[in-house]
Every structure is written in C-alpha cells, then in structure tokens.
Amino acid sequence: MSNVDYDAVALHPVPPRMINGTEVPFIGPNLEAYQKAHAESVGENADKWWAKMARETLHWDRPFQTVRTGSFENGDIAWFPEGYVNACYNCVDRWAFQDPNKTAIIYEADEPGQHKNISYGELLREVSRLANVLKSHGIGKGDTVTVYMPMTWQAVAAFLACARIGALHSVVFAGFSSESLADRINDCKSRVVLTADEGRRGGKIINIKALADKALEKCPNVEAVIVLQHTGNPVGWVEGRDKWWHEESAKVPNYCPPALLNSEDGLFILYTSGSTGKPKGIMHTIGGYLLGAAMTIKYVFEVHPDDKFGCMADLGWITGHTYLVYGPLANGVATLVFESTPVYPTPARFWETIDTHKLTHFYTAPTAVRLLRRLGEQHVAKADLSSLRIIASVGEPINPEAWHWLNDHVGRKQAAIVDTFFQTETGSIVLSPIPGAIETKPGSATVPFLGMTYALLDPTTGKELEGPGVEGVLVFKNTWPSIARSVWKDHNRWLDVYMRPYPGYFFTGDGAVRDKDGYIWIKGRVDDVINVSGHRLSTAEIESALILYPGVAEAAVIGANDELTGQAVHAFVTLKAEFNYDPTNESGLIKELVLQVRKVIGPFATPKKIYIVSDLPKTRSGKIMRRIMRKVIAGEGDQLGDLSTLAEPGVVSVIKDKVAAMS
Ligand code: PRX
C-alpha cells in the first residue's frame, strides 16, 4: 500500500444497485447527504441525535435520561446510564413475537447441500433452553462463560443465552490451541465452558472437545462443560463435569425470561493481542455496543428487513460478534453461519452459497479475496450473484487489485464495495463509505461513521495534523457508544494502552493518511501488532512462545508484507550455547519451532519463515532493532538508515546472509 499515490486514485460512483434498487438509501444519494447526517451526529445536538437513534433502534426495558457521560482520560465512559436493555431480547424476542417463522439464521454446513434455516421462533426456544441450562449450573449476572465452539448455529445461541441472563461470554476462536484456551478461561475465571464434540472445516474434523479437555487440565475453576453433539463421533468424557447440551436442555423449560440489565452491565469479553505478550480481555457493555452494532448494519450495510446477511468471519473475532450475531439480529434480518472454507470443496463455494441463499450482503477479509483471485475467475464466472447489493471487506487494508476483482467479478459493477475499518476495541465500524452516498476509492476506508470524529496526530508531538495530504497516527476525539469500557480486571492497562498515549484521544494503534479529498487511508499498525490474514497477533506473543522452547535463547518476530496473507510472521531465533543442536539438520529444528508456536498460540500464528542466527541486531542498551530485520526482509537492506546505536555492526551481514540464503 505504501507506494500508492493516494491523490491519483479515481473515484468510483455510487453503484447502480444503490441508486436503482427498490429502496431509497437511508443516507444518499450523494456526499452532501452524508455530510448533513454526519454534521447532525457530531454537532452541538449530537446527544439529542444519539438519544433518538437509541430509542428508535432498541427496545429499552427502562428508559434512559442521560445520553453519555465520562471521558477517555478519566476512564469512566458510560452511555445511557439509567437505561435498562437486554441484548438477547432485542436480537431475538422482538422479532420472534412479530413473526416466529421468519428466518433468523441460515446455517450452511461444511458439506455443500447441507443447510438449514433456523427461524426466530426456534432460536428463541433454543436460546431460552440454554439460558435455563446455564442458570441451573449457577450462572447469572456478571458471571463469565467461555465458548469454544465450531461454526454452528448453536454457537450463536450460546452468545445470546449468556446475554439473556446477564452472563458475559468469552468466545475463544476454535483455531486457538489448548494452552491459549486455558489462559483465557483462567483469566476470566469461567466456571462453565460451552463446547462441542467436534467441528468440521473444509472436509476435515477438528477435535474441539479433545482440545478443550487438554486446556481444562489447567483450569481448576471449571465446574461444568456443556457439550454440543455436532458430529456424533465418540469423544473423551469426564464424569460429573461434562454434560450433553441436548440432555441438559431436555430438563428445562423452553422459555426463559430475559434478565433486567443496565445498559452499562457487561455483555462480553473478547481477548485480543496487543503490544505485550499477554492477550487483553476487551470488555464491552450492553446498550452502547448493541446500538453501534445495529446502527452500522443499518447505515453502512444499508440493511432492509428481508435482507440476508452473509458475514464470513469466524464467530471468535469481533467481526463475527458484531456482524454475524448482534448487528444483523438486532435488525431482525437473516444471518449466515458458514461452517466451511472459501475453497471447499472448490473455490466456487462462496459464490454457490450466495446463490443458494440469495444473500444480499457478502462480508469478508481481503486475504480470502486475494486467494480466490489467484485461483482464477472461472470459479466465480458461473455464479449468478445478482442478489448482492453490498460487498464489504474488513480486517486489513484491501489492495486495489483485490478491490477491483470484487467489483468486476463479484459485484459486476452493480454492487457497492465497502471497505470497513474497525477494531475489537471500537466494537463496531468507525470508518467506512456509506454505500448510497460516498463515492469510493479502492483501498480507502474513506470517511468516519456517524457520530465519529477523528484526527491524525503527529506521533512525536501529539499535535493534530490539519488539512489534506497528511500522515499520522489515527485517533478518535469523542466517545461513541460501542467503544469498549475496559480490559477485564485490568482497567489501568486499558487506560495505559488506549487513553494515555495521547491524552484526550482514543489511540487506535494504526497509522493513516488523509488525501486531498479528505479520504482516509489506513496504513497499518504503528505498534507491535501484526495482521496475518486478518488475524491479529502480537509479535511479543509469538516471541514468548518461541522462547519457551528449551534451546531458544532469544527471538525477534516481525511482520513482513505478504502477497496472500497481507502480512506474514518472520522469526529470527538465536540458540543457547549449551543447546545440543545439529547444524546440518536446521530444517528439523525449524519444524519443531513452528510446532511450538502452533501449540502455544494456534495454527493461524504459524511463522512463514524462521531464521536461526548467531546474533540479533541490538542497541547498546540491549533493545532488539527489529527495524533492521524488517528492512532486510523487504529487500531494502541497502537503506538501513542510522545504525549508530547498533552494538555489533557485524550482525547486519549475519542477518542479510541468512535471509538471502533462505529466500
Ligand atoms: O490494523 C487495523 C486492522 O485490524 C486491526 C484491528 O484488528 P481486530 O481488533 O482483530 O479487528 C479486526 C476486524 C475489525 C486494526 O487496528 N484493520 C481492520 N479493518 C481494517 C484494518 N486495516 C485496514 N483497513 C481496514 N478496513
């Protein structure tokens, strides 16, 4: 992305399906319409505007009087503090009461042709039963429940059952290893874990229960494990602790009243990577989060009641939380749970799924687009795809080639391409084109969402950079409803990471450019977070995993650009002098180190390359100079800049030689 001449990129007009569709866009038809709506949402009457939105969008069990209070600096942000609101009621009951037969979930199983629609009525019964099961195990308001499940419709029910009774779910991506799962269960001290016998993905079986069992050996607090029977294959069983989901459900009533919950009560915890090794339990609260999820679905995705929303993200990430579960269901539309992969059994799987269910929205990550683009147009050419109005991308900057491929071959120049930017911490989309109003530029997340005010700051002085043609760190200026409220049991860390770097602002950790038209281009993280296929990883986390290997003395991990995955993990490792190592079998050791990372974090963190070196470049004070390794891998070894602080200049050629030998 760094070589893009931002000012030279042409604007793409609002596409035909947004203008000629049967519905008038909520915000449109042009930039002025967006500017008017945005001005209203951030001006002096902003709180009145938010109050109207909150009342229109959600059902409140008790009304709020105050719209917002608190500040970034004081760490006391609260929205709608007197209000009482139940997320599950808003996502399920109100639609089930209106029309119990309306489809809530379209479950597309791993094997093509095996799909099932779940109605709002059926979802309410499943959620109620599970909520009653949780209650029967002593779970109630403020408790945490860890969810480690494959992509099944019952996993969605798991989110909502917790929300119904005021328990916070902590959903752990099923690609995480047992060790990562154990850390997350222990950090939030869950007493109950929801899991499944096995998962299926791309024709393979994933032994979820076995992985959970291994994790649970290290989790003394867990009293009960509720196991969904998904594949039906035999699995290990701990008598007394493990219970079948269906057997427990058969004991309890099919209706459970929703709990009366304050808008600022916790809704969920979601662990994410930061600059340090230990993942942070980002905590969201009910009212503000749900409003952000519901409103972005409506305005960014222009969702109407009969739409069918296809978010391909995993439930274990924020995109799955907000745009697979809470956002679509809070709008009463059908949402897709996709169990498979983009290439199973063929690279036409996404397109066949869109056609089978007549999806109106398709939301994915650039890495999947790059993969499918590489595999050829023939797979998409056969599909109809005329049901699609909005195609959206998230998780990493979308390169113009991928953007155009979506526009030409998937949208066929009829649908809107929407590049959405957000984070686990922001809860819902904060920068994005509004499809009926904003002309797009491939690769730009364009403009702030309603209610959002942003700035680009000079990273050193912290001063706001004014006008077009500037690059700085991206911050937000005013609080918004769906901003997370804390790091679980570590409020000081929350303040340190996000609020203190630039007092008075929320610090995103991303760098960005504002071009001549005022459009925003995300350049990527300015901290030690890397983004592999849209999965967020911290370099420190991978380094800690490598250092746990007995022979490793030091490790330095960097993210390098990668054509397919956006960034890829490259690790430099030095060995302990006493480590008994056969240098003729370096590949054997590298394999073990790769396994080590997979074991400690999970397969998605697999390093692309591991370089065993005799030394790492360090400053005289001993700080590893990752910049040098980054440059060498990028092929810019002749532009290393100032090396005066480097303790051992000879180490540069060690790095260069190794990288050259392994490329
Ligand atoms: O670097 C940004 C990148 O993903 C980070 C947030 O990761 P996570 O909390 O896991 O949430 C991912 C899904 C929202 C951001 O700090 N990112 C997200 N969306 C975009 C993006 N980078 C560029 N363009 C985007 N549209």
XYZ file of C-alpha atoms and ligand atoms in Angstrom:
689
model
C 0.000 0.000 0.000
C 2.876 2.336 0.729
C 3.530 3.056 -2.939
C 0.005 4.199 -3.741
C -0.295 7.762 -4.995
C -3.429 8.410 -2.967
C -4.321 11.621 -4.737
C -4.235 9.991 -8.153
C -6.788 7.266 -7.350
C -10.037 7.856 -9.254
C -13.405 7.985 -7.536
C -15.943 5.244 -8.221
C -19.525 6.494 -8.312
C -22.305 5.189 -6.095
C -23.165 1.898 -7.848
C -26.374 1.148 -9.783
C -27.918 -1.181 -7.191
C -27.763 1.553 -4.560
C -29.471 4.098 -6.780
C -31.851 1.959 -8.814
C -32.816 -0.506 -6.112
C -36.361 -0.715 -4.899
C -35.486 1.098 -1.686
C -34.266 4.660 -1.275
C -30.937 4.551 0.610
C -31.137 5.588 4.273
C -28.368 8.061 3.585
C -27.936 9.203 -0.014
C -27.736 9.867 -2.862
C -24.504 11.847 -2.542
C -21.743 13.257 -0.365
C -23.889 16.191 0.763
C -26.417 13.776 2.247
C -23.646 12.106 4.232
C -22.178 15.436 5.317
C -25.566 16.592 6.568
C -26.196 13.375 8.503
C -22.669 13.384 9.930
C -22.829 17.038 10.983
C -26.056 16.375 12.855
C -24.499 13.389 14.633
C -21.412 15.248 15.921
C -22.607 18.850 16.293
C -23.981 20.547 19.366
C -27.159 18.483 19.192
C -25.238 15.214 18.960
C -26.600 13.841 22.220
C -30.175 14.536 21.119
C -29.414 12.736 17.875
C -27.950 9.729 19.730
C -30.947 9.630 22.063
C -33.283 9.484 19.059
C -31.187 6.744 17.457
C -31.089 4.721 20.671
C -34.863 4.954 21.135
C -35.626 4.140 17.500
C -33.170 1.274 17.248
C -33.511 -0.626 20.518
C -36.215 -1.741 22.903
C -35.499 -0.307 26.371
C -36.910 -2.070 29.406
C -36.442 1.170 31.325
C -35.780 4.473 29.591
C -32.526 6.385 29.953
C -32.361 10.083 30.814
C -28.679 10.741 30.234
C -27.119 10.021 26.849
C -23.421 9.978 27.667
C -21.074 10.733 30.493
C -17.388 10.333 31.271
C -14.240 10.849 29.255
C -11.288 8.993 27.781
C -8.886 10.452 30.375
C -10.987 9.554 33.379
C -11.792 6.080 32.087
C -15.422 6.432 33.168
C -17.252 6.347 29.843
C -20.933 5.421 30.140
C -23.795 5.638 27.667
C -27.487 5.680 28.550
C -26.640 5.059 32.239
C -30.203 4.926 33.617
C -31.370 2.703 30.764
C -32.109 -0.996 31.091
C -31.775 -3.092 27.961
C -31.415 -6.790 27.194
C -29.349 -7.623 24.085
C -30.951 -11.030 23.636
C -34.480 -9.639 23.806
C -33.512 -7.077 21.184
C -31.950 -9.677 18.903
C -34.475 -12.475 19.273
C -37.727 -11.975 21.190
C -38.998 -8.863 19.486
C -38.701 -10.488 16.038
C -39.986 -13.867 17.236
C -43.092 -12.172 18.635
C -43.665 -10.325 15.349
C -43.148 -13.320 13.074
C -41.870 -16.561 14.641
C -41.388 -18.150 11.219
C -39.035 -15.511 9.873
C -35.536 -16.881 9.245
C -33.007 -15.760 11.816
C -30.046 -17.981 10.911
C -29.055 -19.657 7.670
C -26.684 -22.422 8.651
C -24.504 -23.528 5.725
C -22.754 -26.694 6.859
C -19.284 -27.747 5.807
C -20.625 -30.188 3.206
C -22.426 -28.409 0.376
C -26.150 -29.049 0.180
C -26.441 -29.473 3.935
C -28.041 -26.293 5.085
C -30.782 -25.426 7.466
C -32.781 -22.301 8.228
C -33.493 -21.520 11.858
C -36.496 -19.279 12.491
C -36.659 -16.558 15.124
C -39.223 -18.690 16.985
C -36.893 -21.686 17.042
C -33.927 -19.517 18.010
C -35.870 -18.101 20.954
C -36.618 -21.615 22.211
C -33.003 -22.790 21.809
C -31.635 -19.673 23.488
C -34.165 -19.941 26.313
C -33.335 -23.582 26.957
C -29.619 -22.919 27.020
C -30.111 -19.900 29.277
C -32.061 -22.131 31.655
C -29.297 -24.750 31.499
C -26.720 -22.110 32.396
C -28.888 -20.925 35.263
C -29.233 -24.499 36.505
C -25.428 -24.524 36.753
C -25.494 -21.412 38.903
C -24.616 -18.919 36.160
C -26.163 -15.473 36.430
C -25.491 -11.796 36.023
C -21.815 -10.837 35.928
C -20.514 -14.412 35.608
C -18.328 -15.341 32.661
C -18.904 -18.276 30.320
C -16.205 -19.402 27.901
C -17.457 -20.523 24.487
C -15.118 -22.703 22.426
C -17.249 -23.925 19.567
C -17.167 -24.636 15.855
C -19.155 -22.516 13.390
C -22.598 -23.904 14.162
C -25.887 -22.109 14.630
C -25.939 -23.281 18.229
C -22.794 -21.225 18.827
C -24.877 -18.146 18.030
C -27.433 -19.394 20.540
C -24.597 -19.640 23.074
C -23.814 -15.921 22.726
C -27.450 -14.995 23.130
C -28.164 -17.342 26.043
C -25.401 -15.652 28.033
C -26.666 -12.214 27.050
C -30.194 -13.209 28.107
C -29.216 -13.851 31.712
C -26.535 -11.171 32.001
C -23.536 -13.531 31.908
C -20.569 -12.284 29.879
C -19.482 -14.615 27.108
C -15.838 -15.010 26.321
C -15.769 -16.627 22.904
C -12.428 -18.188 22.025
C -11.664 -18.753 18.326
C -11.627 -22.501 17.694
C -8.241 -22.114 15.954
C -6.573 -21.332 19.288
C -4.523 -24.053 20.941
C -5.376 -25.674 24.288
C -2.779 -23.511 26.003
C -4.312 -20.292 24.682
C -7.759 -21.531 25.642
C -6.589 -22.376 29.171
C -5.075 -18.896 29.610
C -8.327 -17.271 28.522
C -10.523 -19.464 30.734
C -8.315 -18.777 33.732
C -8.004 -15.048 33.111
C -11.757 -14.517 33.344
C -12.310 -17.425 35.755
C -15.152 -19.105 33.881
C -16.881 -21.854 35.817
C -18.777 -23.123 32.790
C -17.456 -23.831 29.291
C -19.632 -24.395 26.228
C -18.081 -26.573 23.547
C -18.858 -29.322 21.012
C -17.756 -32.875 20.384
C -16.059 -31.969 17.119
C -16.083 -29.369 14.381
C -15.889 -29.733 10.634
C -13.989 -27.439 8.338
C -13.005 -27.973 4.727
C -13.772 -31.697 4.927
C -11.580 -32.158 7.989
C -12.599 -32.962 11.527
C -11.487 -30.595 14.285
C -11.252 -32.291 17.657
C -12.664 -29.427 19.684
C -13.588 -31.440 22.779
C -10.165 -33.073 22.966
C -8.513 -29.641 22.740
C -10.850 -28.299 25.410
C -10.152 -31.305 27.646
C -6.436 -30.651 27.415
C -6.951 -26.998 28.311
C -9.234 -27.898 31.199
C -6.477 -29.901 32.881
C -5.091 -26.473 33.757
C -8.399 -24.833 34.705
C -9.343 -25.771 38.255
C -12.263 -23.311 38.365
C -14.305 -25.039 35.671
C -17.183 -26.992 37.159
C -19.264 -27.861 34.116
C -18.673 -28.369 30.409
C -21.773 -28.351 28.211
C -21.051 -30.276 25.021
C -22.992 -29.866 21.788
C -23.349 -33.122 19.897
C -22.327 -31.970 16.435
C -20.631 -34.797 14.540
C -21.800 -37.514 16.918
C -18.395 -39.229 16.973
C -17.276 -40.625 20.345
C -15.235 -38.238 22.492
C -13.488 -38.344 25.859
C -15.726 -37.704 28.848
C -15.119 -36.530 32.379
C -17.964 -37.878 34.504
C -19.603 -35.284 36.697
C -18.075 -32.348 34.798
C -19.189 -32.985 31.215
C -22.850 -32.749 30.210
C -24.504 -33.148 26.843
C -26.154 -29.963 25.641
C -29.267 -31.821 24.403
C -29.666 -33.817 27.612
C -29.374 -30.742 29.801
C -31.757 -28.847 27.513
C -34.372 -31.576 27.792
C -34.606 -30.986 31.542
C -35.519 -27.285 31.435
C -38.429 -25.188 30.096
C -38.357 -23.773 26.569
C -38.864 -20.226 27.762
C -36.604 -18.166 29.986
C -37.426 -14.576 30.865
C -34.761 -12.065 29.834
C -32.922 -10.517 32.780
C -33.338 -6.864 33.620
C -29.925 -5.428 32.848
C -28.404 -1.991 32.975
C -27.082 -0.521 29.748
C -23.607 -0.445 31.297
C -23.633 -4.047 32.535
C -21.056 -6.235 30.783
C -22.087 -8.046 27.585
C -18.885 -9.856 26.669
C -15.141 -10.192 26.910
C -13.099 -10.795 23.790
C -9.384 -11.459 24.059
C -7.176 -9.675 21.585
C -3.476 -9.173 21.025
C -1.601 -6.042 21.911
C 1.975 -4.896 22.159
C 2.791 -7.116 25.084
C 2.692 -10.874 25.243
C -0.405 -11.313 27.379
C -3.706 -11.034 25.474
C -6.149 -8.443 26.754
C -9.740 -9.265 27.671
C -11.509 -6.380 25.970
C -14.817 -5.784 27.756
C -17.944 -4.428 26.086
C -21.176 -3.306 27.725
C -24.724 -3.880 26.545
C -26.511 -0.742 25.410
C -23.754 1.144 23.639
C -22.296 -1.902 21.919
C -25.660 -3.099 20.679
C -26.545 0.331 19.357
C -23.259 0.529 17.435
C -23.760 -2.966 16.013
C -27.355 -2.286 14.984
C -26.745 1.168 13.523
C -23.732 0.217 11.442
C -25.652 -2.729 9.994
C -28.393 -0.330 9.016
C -26.323 2.550 7.617
C -23.021 1.046 6.490
C -24.678 -2.017 5.000
C -27.995 -0.411 4.117
C -29.826 -3.413 5.513
C -33.587 -3.769 4.931
C -35.944 -6.242 6.653
C -35.863 -9.012 4.023
C -32.106 -8.972 3.554
C -29.869 -11.959 4.097
C -26.556 -11.013 5.574
C -23.520 -13.155 4.762
C -20.618 -12.412 7.091
C -17.874 -14.965 6.502
C -15.831 -14.097 9.593
C -15.326 -16.551 12.406
C -17.511 -16.114 15.469
C -14.363 -15.946 17.576
C -13.371 -12.489 16.291
C -15.034 -9.119 16.748
C -16.360 -9.177 13.171
C -18.195 -12.400 13.978
C -19.577 -10.928 17.201
C -20.813 -7.679 15.691
C -21.654 -8.560 12.092
C -22.652 -12.182 12.300
C -24.517 -12.177 15.597
C -25.541 -8.905 17.204
C -25.830 -6.468 14.281
C -27.965 -8.489 11.857
C -30.157 -9.984 14.582
C -30.722 -6.596 16.239
C -32.129 -5.560 12.849
C -34.296 -8.676 12.595
C -32.712 -9.958 9.390
C -31.345 -13.384 8.473
C -27.672 -14.008 9.179
C -25.454 -16.708 7.696
C -23.350 -19.129 9.735
C -20.804 -20.555 7.302
C -19.015 -23.622 8.601
C -16.687 -24.230 5.668
C -13.809 -22.528 3.853
C -13.759 -20.437 0.660
C -12.174 -23.319 -1.251
C -14.092 -26.360 -0.045
C -14.894 -28.423 -1.991
C -13.992 -25.975 -4.779
C -13.077 -22.280 -4.992
C -16.692 -21.634 -6.043
C -18.005 -22.306 -2.533
C -18.661 -18.681 -1.545
C -20.412 -17.958 -4.832
C -22.561 -21.068 -4.669
C -23.517 -20.178 -1.107
C -24.519 -16.658 -2.161
C -26.659 -18.027 -5.000
C -28.256 -20.814 -2.959
C -29.446 -18.452 -0.256
C -29.795 -15.309 -2.390
C -27.599 -13.390 0.016
C -27.856 -9.611 -0.256
C -24.628 -8.928 1.629
C -21.219 -10.533 1.447
C -18.643 -9.511 4.064
C -15.160 -10.983 4.039
C -11.451 -10.245 4.525
C -9.007 -9.185 1.797
C -6.913 -12.302 2.349
C -9.784 -14.535 1.133
C -10.273 -12.282 -1.883
C -6.591 -12.469 -2.787
C -6.684 -16.254 -2.540
C -9.778 -16.568 -4.731
C -8.438 -14.070 -7.241
C -5.289 -16.121 -7.572
C -7.299 -19.289 -8.211
C -8.977 -17.759 -11.258
C -12.151 -16.136 -12.483
C -13.688 -19.331 -13.840
C -14.964 -20.208 -10.359
C -16.937 -17.019 -9.926
C -17.994 -16.634 -13.574
C -20.658 -19.348 -13.396
C -22.466 -17.828 -10.429
C -25.444 -15.521 -10.764
C -24.691 -13.202 -7.776
C -27.404 -10.735 -8.777
C -28.846 -10.843 -5.243
C -25.803 -8.995 -3.856
C -26.162 -5.294 -3.128
C -23.219 -4.777 -0.782
C -19.819 -6.434 -0.786
C -17.679 -5.476 2.153
C -14.153 -6.022 3.341
C -12.576 -5.823 6.787
C -9.548 -6.686 8.867
C -6.662 -5.255 6.852
C -6.080 -2.758 4.095
C -7.606 -4.035 0.866
C -5.173 -3.745 -2.002
C -6.595 -2.145 -5.168
C -6.252 -5.400 -7.181
C -8.455 -7.266 -4.713
C -10.911 -4.356 -4.581
C -11.236 -4.301 -8.385
C -11.582 -8.065 -8.536
C -14.537 -7.877 -6.149
C -16.034 -5.001 -8.097
C -15.554 -6.570 -11.543
C -16.185 -10.259 -10.905
C -18.398 -10.442 -7.826
C -20.344 -7.176 -7.876
C -20.083 -6.883 -11.663
C -20.044 -3.130 -11.229
C -23.600 -3.186 -9.905
C -22.985 -3.614 -6.167
C -21.295 -1.330 -3.642
C -17.801 -2.222 -2.417
C -17.429 -1.095 1.158
C -14.065 -1.104 2.941
C -14.878 -1.056 6.638
C -12.363 -0.228 9.353
C -12.811 -1.099 12.992
C -11.208 -2.931 15.907
C -12.108 -5.227 18.773
C -11.869 -2.098 20.923
C -14.152 0.093 18.780
C -16.886 -2.569 18.832
C -18.397 -1.551 15.531
C -17.336 0.097 12.278
C -15.835 3.547 12.756
C -14.601 4.396 9.238
C -16.309 3.333 6.046
C -18.034 4.562 2.930
C -21.806 4.945 3.254
C -22.789 2.940 0.166
C -25.620 5.151 -1.100
C -23.736 8.386 -0.555
C -19.972 8.078 -0.759
C -18.026 7.650 -3.969
C -15.301 5.123 -3.235
C -11.596 4.809 -3.894
C -10.121 1.300 -3.985
C -8.072 0.858 -0.825
C -9.515 3.741 1.181
C -11.825 3.315 4.174
C -12.981 6.844 3.162
C -14.893 8.685 5.918
C -15.910 8.477 9.593
C -19.169 6.799 10.528
C -21.979 8.867 12.003
C -21.088 10.218 15.409
C -17.348 9.693 14.902
C -14.780 12.492 14.913
C -11.204 11.551 14.180
C -7.797 13.208 13.940
C -4.386 12.324 12.615
C -1.683 13.212 15.105
C 2.000 13.808 14.711
C 3.308 10.720 16.525
C 6.052 12.604 18.315
C 4.445 15.883 19.316
C 0.886 14.563 19.579
C -0.326 17.667 17.705
C -3.279 17.370 15.327
C -2.255 17.468 11.681
C -4.527 19.783 9.753
C -5.698 19.750 6.158
C -5.288 17.274 3.323
C -2.138 15.397 2.371
C -1.022 14.432 5.887
C 0.026 11.185 7.526
C -0.095 10.479 11.240
C -1.499 8.205 13.910
C -5.240 7.696 13.876
C -7.130 8.745 16.992
C -10.775 9.425 17.824
C -11.851 12.598 19.519
C -15.245 11.954 21.087
C -16.530 8.904 22.844
C -19.015 6.747 20.944
C -21.496 4.173 22.257
C -19.741 0.954 21.206
C -16.234 1.765 22.470
C -15.065 -0.971 24.862
C -15.106 0.020 28.507
C -12.128 -1.769 29.963
C -9.633 -4.591 29.913
C -11.038 -7.378 32.075
C -9.771 -6.909 35.628
C -7.058 -4.530 34.445
C -8.549 -1.079 33.980
C -5.164 0.547 34.280
C -3.921 -1.392 31.280
C -6.948 -0.166 29.327
C -6.031 3.416 30.156
C -2.322 2.881 29.516
C -2.749 1.389 26.073
C -5.551 3.471 24.617
C -6.100 6.640 26.610
C -2.703 7.722 27.902
C -0.512 7.713 24.759
C -2.325 10.872 23.518
C -4.316 12.368 26.401
C -7.824 13.399 25.416
C -7.945 10.995 22.481
C -8.584 7.290 21.911
C -5.454 5.837 20.288
C -6.148 3.177 17.648
C -2.585 1.936 17.153
C -2.938 2.476 13.392
C -1.240 4.957 11.096
C -3.297 6.679 8.396
C -3.165 9.202 5.572
C -5.715 11.876 4.670
C -5.667 12.563 0.931
C -6.596 15.686 -0.998
C -10.311 14.823 -0.891
C -10.211 14.229 2.836
C -10.415 10.444 2.387
C -8.726 8.256 4.992
C -6.280 5.504 4.041
C -5.262 3.072 6.779
C -1.556 2.282 6.603
C -1.416 -0.404 9.275
C -0.285 -0.756 12.849
C 2.314 1.519 14.319
C 2.824 -0.812 17.295
C 3.996 -4.398 17.584
C 0.747 -5.882 16.364
C 0.768 -7.773 13.096
C -2.097 -8.805 10.927
C -1.970 -12.196 9.205
C -4.996 -12.973 7.037
C -6.972 -10.519 9.141
C -5.996 -12.337 12.360
C -4.466 -10.041 14.893
C -1.269 -11.238 16.551
C 1.314 -9.620 18.728
C 4.970 -10.089 17.907
C 5.663 -10.338 21.650
C 3.186 -13.215 21.972
C 4.956 -15.236 19.268
C 8.359 -14.387 20.711
C 7.247 -15.635 24.134
C 6.042 -18.875 22.538
C 9.408 -19.414 20.829
C 11.378 -18.649 23.967
C 9.527 -21.402 25.795
C 11.320 -23.888 23.520
C 14.242 -25.243 25.566
C 17.053 -24.428 23.108
C 15.974 -20.889 22.228
C 17.937 -18.022 23.748
C 16.253 -15.063 22.067
C 13.603 -14.485 19.465
C 12.618 -11.465 17.402
C 9.426 -11.589 15.382
C 8.427 -9.172 12.672
C 5.540 -8.891 10.235
C 6.585 -8.705 6.586
C 4.356 -7.890 3.634
C 2.887 -10.959 2.024
C 1.017 -11.117 -1.252
C -1.589 -13.541 0.020
C -1.956 -13.052 3.757
C -1.320 -9.292 3.947
C 1.447 -9.812 6.464
C 3.345 -12.949 7.360
C 5.242 -13.898 10.505
C 9.057 -13.987 10.180
C 11.004 -15.055 13.249
C 14.709 -14.691 13.987
C 15.978 -17.030 16.661
C 19.271 -17.430 18.500
C 20.102 -20.625 20.350
C 21.506 -21.215 23.814
C 25.200 -22.075 23.780
C 24.592 -25.252 25.732
C 21.825 -26.399 23.394
C 22.802 -29.626 21.724
C 21.984 -28.874 18.130
C 22.978 -30.458 14.827
C 23.520 -27.582 12.356
C 23.184 -29.970 9.408
C 19.586 -30.556 10.423
C 18.379 -26.974 10.664
C 15.107 -27.790 8.952
C 14.296 -30.326 11.675
C 14.725 -27.673 14.356
C 12.692 -25.143 12.367
C 9.847 -27.651 12.133
C 9.904 -28.073 15.895
C 9.865 -24.322 16.427
C 6.895 -23.987 14.087
C 5.115 -26.680 16.078
C 5.960 -24.827 19.249
C 4.151 -21.683 18.022
C 1.170 -23.731 16.826
C 0.989 -25.461 20.173
C 1.243 -22.352 22.320
C -0.905 -19.981 20.249
C -2.624 -21.867 17.454
C -2.151 -22.855 13.822
C -3.072 -19.425 12.474
C 0.068 -17.943 14.082
C 2.411 -20.295 12.157
C 5.589 -18.432 11.144
C 6.189 -18.358 7.413
C 9.945 -18.343 7.941
C 12.210 -18.976 10.909
C 15.835 -17.912 10.610
C 18.313 -19.451 13.056
C 21.045 -16.854 13.519
C 24.084 -16.453 15.728
C 23.089 -12.983 16.950
C 20.341 -10.377 16.739
C 20.865 -6.677 15.983
C 20.620 -4.763 19.257
C 21.222 -1.285 20.539
C 23.961 -0.762 23.084
C 21.304 -0.820 25.758
C 20.232 -4.253 24.538
C 16.997 -3.362 22.732
C 16.393 -5.529 19.666
C 16.351 -3.427 16.477
C 13.506 -5.082 14.590
C 13.614 -2.294 12.025
C 16.807 -3.803 10.580
C 15.246 -7.201 10.080
C 12.117 -5.612 8.636
C 14.159 -3.721 6.047
C 16.285 -6.719 5.099
C 13.205 -8.868 4.506
C 11.565 -6.110 2.486
C 14.620 -6.162 0.192
C 15.717 -2.747 1.451
C 18.913 -3.938 3.112
C 20.778 -1.063 1.473
C 18.527 1.512 3.178
C 19.021 0.655 6.832
C 19.239 4.269 7.956
C 21.051 5.317 11.099
C 22.972 2.396 12.585
C 24.939 4.405 15.110
C 23.151 2.846 18.073
C 23.844 -0.699 16.867
C 26.107 -2.508 19.336
C 27.605 -5.088 16.956
C 27.677 -3.779 13.369
C 28.784 -7.189 12.067
C 25.404 -8.666 12.889
C 23.775 -6.919 9.926
C 25.598 -9.114 7.449
C 24.666 -12.192 9.512
C 21.007 -11.262 9.060
C 21.387 -10.362 5.392
C 23.224 -13.581 4.555
C 20.689 -15.734 6.350
C 17.699 -14.067 4.706
C 19.374 -14.327 1.278
C 20.164 -17.991 1.855
C 16.591 -18.800 2.785
C 14.738 -16.883 0.096
O -4.844 -2.549 11.885
C -6.233 -2.446 11.797
C -6.792 -3.652 11.064
O -7.183 -4.574 12.059
C -6.910 -4.036 13.363
C -7.970 -4.464 14.336
O -7.919 -5.863 14.498
P -9.068 -6.631 15.282
O -9.294 -5.957 16.571
O -8.711 -8.058 15.283
O -10.337 -6.403 14.394
C -10.315 -6.866 13.069
C -11.676 -6.715 12.449
C -12.294 -5.412 12.633
C -6.893 -2.552 13.151
O -6.194 -1.884 14.177
N -7.960 -3.316 10.227
C -9.260 -3.609 10.470
N -10.029 -3.198 9.440
C -9.220 -2.622 8.531
C -7.895 -2.691 9.032
N -6.852 -2.172 8.364
C -7.118 -1.569 7.185
N -8.342 -1.475 6.638
C -9.420 -1.982 7.259
N -10.613 -1.895 6.696
